[in-house]
Amino acid sequence: AITNAVYFKGQWERPFPERSTEDGDFTRVDGTKRTVKMMQDGWRSSVPYAAFSANGEYFATPHEVPRNEADRPQTYQDDGGFTMIELAYKGDALSMLVIAPRVASGLPALESQLTVASLSAWLQRLESRAVDTAIPRFKTQSEHEMSRTLEAMGMKRAFVSPEHPGGAQ
């Protein structure tokens, strides 16, 4: 039997306040909304942040935006772009990079631009600033059937019954 497991239970370098986790709307790519638990931290300081236009070009946004919406200048060129933030885990060895389109329907265009080169260029534009942060709580799991991959790599006997000639022993 071949088994392996990867387990990661990261703790944020700066945890989101539990009292600030509230139900909120999360918009899916198809435009439908789902109510989920949103971790929130209004105006979290020193968050690496950057904004980009629909074609992936960086553009500067104000470092400080008034809380009162009526006093806010226009901060984004349009809804076609996306923003990025980086949230560190304890120990500063790992972080989560959150890349979010300005509107849910912009996700396919963002995905089409995502390459090693573009991500590298975008990461160079991150600047620390205060950011009103809200992300859904989540848990992710996956399982992968590895027998075909291992067979393709030459590990064939392990998948043949020992009752057959040349089978596993």
Short mmCIF file of C-alpha atoms in Angstrom, two decimals:
data_model
loop_
_atom_site.label_atom_id
_atom_site.label_comp_id
_atom_site.label_asym_id
_atom_site.label_seq_id
_atom_site.Cartn_x
_atom_site.Cartn_y
_atom_site.Cartn_z
CA ALA A 1 0.00 0.00 0.00
CA ILE A 2 1.24 3.42 -0.89
CA THR A 3 -0.23 6.25 1.12
CA ASN A 4 0.72 9.79 1.81
CA ALA A 5 -0.95 12.78 3.32
CA VAL A 6 -0.35 16.48 3.35
CA TYR A 7 -1.88 18.42 6.18
CA PHE A 8 -1.71 22.14 6.71
CA LYS A 9 -3.58 24.01 9.38
CA GLY A 10 -2.21 27.50 9.06
CA GLN A 11 -2.75 30.15 11.68
CA TRP A 12 -2.78 33.75 10.55
CA GLU A 13 0.13 35.91 11.66
CA ARG A 14 -2.57 38.40 12.65
CA PRO A 15 -5.81 36.48 13.26
CA PHE A 16 -9.10 37.99 12.16
CA PRO A 17 -11.12 39.08 15.22
CA GLU A 18 -13.65 36.31 15.95
CA ARG A 19 -16.29 38.88 16.88
CA SER A 20 -15.97 40.31 13.36
CA THR A 21 -16.82 37.08 11.54
CA GLU A 22 -20.33 37.64 10.20
CA ASP A 23 -22.66 36.30 7.56
CA GLY A 24 -22.13 38.05 4.25
CA ASP A 25 -22.89 37.63 0.58
CA PHE A 26 -20.35 35.88 -1.63
CA THR A 27 -20.97 36.31 -5.35
CA ARG A 28 -20.19 33.35 -7.58
CA VAL A 29 -18.92 33.61 -11.16
CA ASP A 30 -22.42 33.03 -12.50
CA GLY A 31 -23.72 36.02 -10.51
CA THR A 32 -25.62 34.03 -7.90
CA LYS A 33 -25.01 34.87 -4.28
CA ARG A 34 -24.50 32.63 -1.31
CA THR A 35 -24.49 33.64 2.34
CA VAL A 36 -21.21 32.57 3.95
CA LYS A 37 -19.22 33.35 7.09
CA MET A 38 -16.93 36.26 6.23
CA MET A 39 -13.77 36.95 8.23
CA GLN A 40 -13.51 40.70 8.45
CA ASP A 41 -10.94 43.16 9.68
CA GLY A 42 -11.79 46.75 8.87
CA TRP A 43 -8.71 48.69 7.85
CA ARG A 44 -6.11 46.05 8.67
CA SER A 45 -2.75 47.82 8.63
CA SER A 46 0.41 46.87 6.72
CA VAL A 47 -1.23 44.53 4.21
CA PRO A 48 0.66 44.02 0.95
CA TYR A 49 -1.87 45.26 -1.64
CA ALA A 50 -2.03 46.17 -5.33
CA ALA A 51 -4.72 46.97 -7.91
CA PHE A 52 -4.69 46.19 -11.62
CA SER A 53 -6.74 47.13 -14.67
CA ALA A 54 -8.61 44.60 -16.79
CA ASN A 55 -5.51 44.03 -18.97
CA GLY A 56 -3.34 43.26 -15.91
CA GLU A 57 -1.53 46.60 -15.78
CA TYR A 58 -0.82 48.04 -12.35
CA PHE A 59 -2.44 51.31 -11.40
CA ALA A 60 -1.98 53.39 -8.29
CA THR A 61 -4.84 53.77 -5.86
CA PRO A 62 -4.95 56.21 -2.93
CA HIS A 63 -3.14 54.96 0.18
CA GLU A 64 -5.84 56.42 2.37
CA VAL A 65 -9.53 56.43 1.58
CA PRO A 66 -12.06 58.16 3.84
CA ARG A 67 -14.43 55.78 5.65
CA ASN A 68 -17.40 57.90 4.64
CA GLU A 69 -18.36 56.72 1.15
CA ALA A 70 -19.61 60.18 0.15
CA ASP A 71 -16.08 61.57 0.70
CA ARG A 72 -14.25 58.84 -1.22
CA PRO A 73 -12.51 59.66 -4.49
CA GLN A 74 -12.85 57.23 -7.39
CA THR A 75 -10.36 54.52 -6.55
CA TYR A 76 -10.69 52.12 -9.48
CA GLN A 77 -10.70 52.78 -13.20
CA ASP A 78 -13.65 50.46 -13.75
CA ASP A 79 -15.00 47.08 -12.64
CA GLY A 80 -12.90 45.14 -15.17
CA GLY A 81 -9.76 44.91 -13.04
CA PHE A 82 -8.69 43.03 -9.95
CA THR A 83 -6.96 43.48 -6.61
CA MET A 84 -4.41 41.42 -4.70
CA ILE A 85 -3.55 41.14 -1.02
CA GLU A 86 -1.09 38.93 0.79
CA LEU A 87 -1.95 37.53 4.22
CA ALA A 88 0.90 35.99 6.23
CA TYR A 89 0.69 32.83 8.29
CA LYS A 90 2.49 32.52 11.63
CA GLY A 91 6.20 32.05 11.22
CA ASP A 92 6.44 34.29 8.14
CA ALA A 93 7.46 31.32 5.96
CA LEU A 94 4.11 31.05 4.17
CA SER A 95 1.39 33.41 3.10
CA MET A 96 -1.88 33.35 1.22
CA LEU A 97 -2.18 35.47 -1.88
CA VAL A 98 -5.76 36.53 -2.55
CA ILE A 99 -6.44 37.70 -6.11
CA ALA A 100 -10.00 38.92 -6.60
CA PRO A 101 -11.72 40.38 -9.64
CA ARG A 102 -13.62 43.63 -9.03
CA VAL A 103 -16.77 41.82 -10.19
CA ALA A 104 -17.46 38.09 -10.16
CA SER A 105 -17.95 37.93 -13.93
CA GLY A 106 -14.34 39.11 -14.33
CA LEU A 107 -12.87 35.85 -12.99
CA PRO A 108 -12.49 34.08 -16.38
CA ALA A 109 -10.57 37.06 -17.82
CA LEU A 110 -8.33 37.16 -14.73
CA GLU A 111 -7.68 33.41 -14.96
CA SER A 112 -6.72 33.75 -18.63
CA GLN A 113 -4.01 36.28 -17.68
CA LEU A 114 -2.60 34.25 -14.80
CA THR A 115 0.85 32.93 -15.74
CA VAL A 116 4.11 32.55 -13.86
CA ALA A 117 5.42 35.72 -15.55
CA SER A 118 2.32 37.82 -14.87
CA LEU A 119 2.09 36.68 -11.25
CA SER A 120 5.75 37.51 -10.73
CA ALA A 121 5.22 41.00 -12.17
CA TRP A 122 2.08 41.57 -10.08
CA LEU A 123 3.83 40.48 -6.88
CA GLN A 124 6.48 43.14 -7.48
CA ARG A 125 3.74 45.80 -7.22
CA LEU A 126 2.48 44.87 -3.74
CA GLU A 127 2.75 47.79 -1.29
CA SER A 128 1.93 47.72 2.42
CA ARG A 129 -1.09 49.79 3.40
CA ALA A 130 -4.27 49.70 5.44
CA VAL A 131 -6.90 47.57 3.72
CA ASP A 132 -10.53 46.89 4.61
CA THR A 133 -10.27 43.10 4.49
CA ALA A 134 -13.08 40.53 4.22
CA ILE A 135 -12.66 36.97 2.95
CA PRO A 136 -14.87 33.90 3.31
CA ARG A 137 -13.98 31.29 5.89
CA PHE A 138 -13.05 28.13 4.05
CA LYS A 139 -11.76 24.62 4.32
CA THR A 140 -10.32 22.70 1.40
CA GLN A 141 -9.74 18.97 0.92
CA SER A 142 -8.83 16.86 -2.04
CA GLU A 143 -8.12 13.26 -2.89
CA HIS A 144 -6.16 12.05 -5.86
CA GLU A 145 -6.15 8.60 -7.44
CA MET A 146 -2.47 8.02 -8.14
CA SER A 147 -2.40 4.51 -9.64
CA ARG A 148 -2.46 5.65 -13.30
CA THR A 149 0.17 8.32 -12.65
CA LEU A 150 2.45 5.82 -10.89
CA GLU A 151 1.94 3.26 -13.64
CA ALA A 152 2.87 5.86 -16.26
CA MET A 153 6.05 6.52 -14.28
CA GLY A 154 6.99 2.84 -14.55
CA MET A 155 5.55 1.43 -11.31
CA LYS A 156 3.47 -1.30 -12.97
CA ARG A 157 3.98 -4.39 -10.80
CA ALA A 158 2.42 -2.76 -7.75
CA PHE A 159 -0.94 -2.71 -9.51
CA VAL A 160 -0.92 -6.33 -10.72
CA SER A 161 -2.36 -9.01 -8.43
CA PRO A 162 0.29 -11.31 -6.92
CA GLU A 163 -1.73 -14.22 -8.35
CA HIS A 164 -0.70 -13.18 -11.88
CA PRO A 165 2.79 -13.70 -13.33
CA GLY A 166 4.94 -10.63 -12.71
CA GLY A 167 2.46 -9.31 -10.13
CA ALA A 168 3.21 -7.56 -6.85
CA GLN A 169 4.81 -9.69 -4.16
#
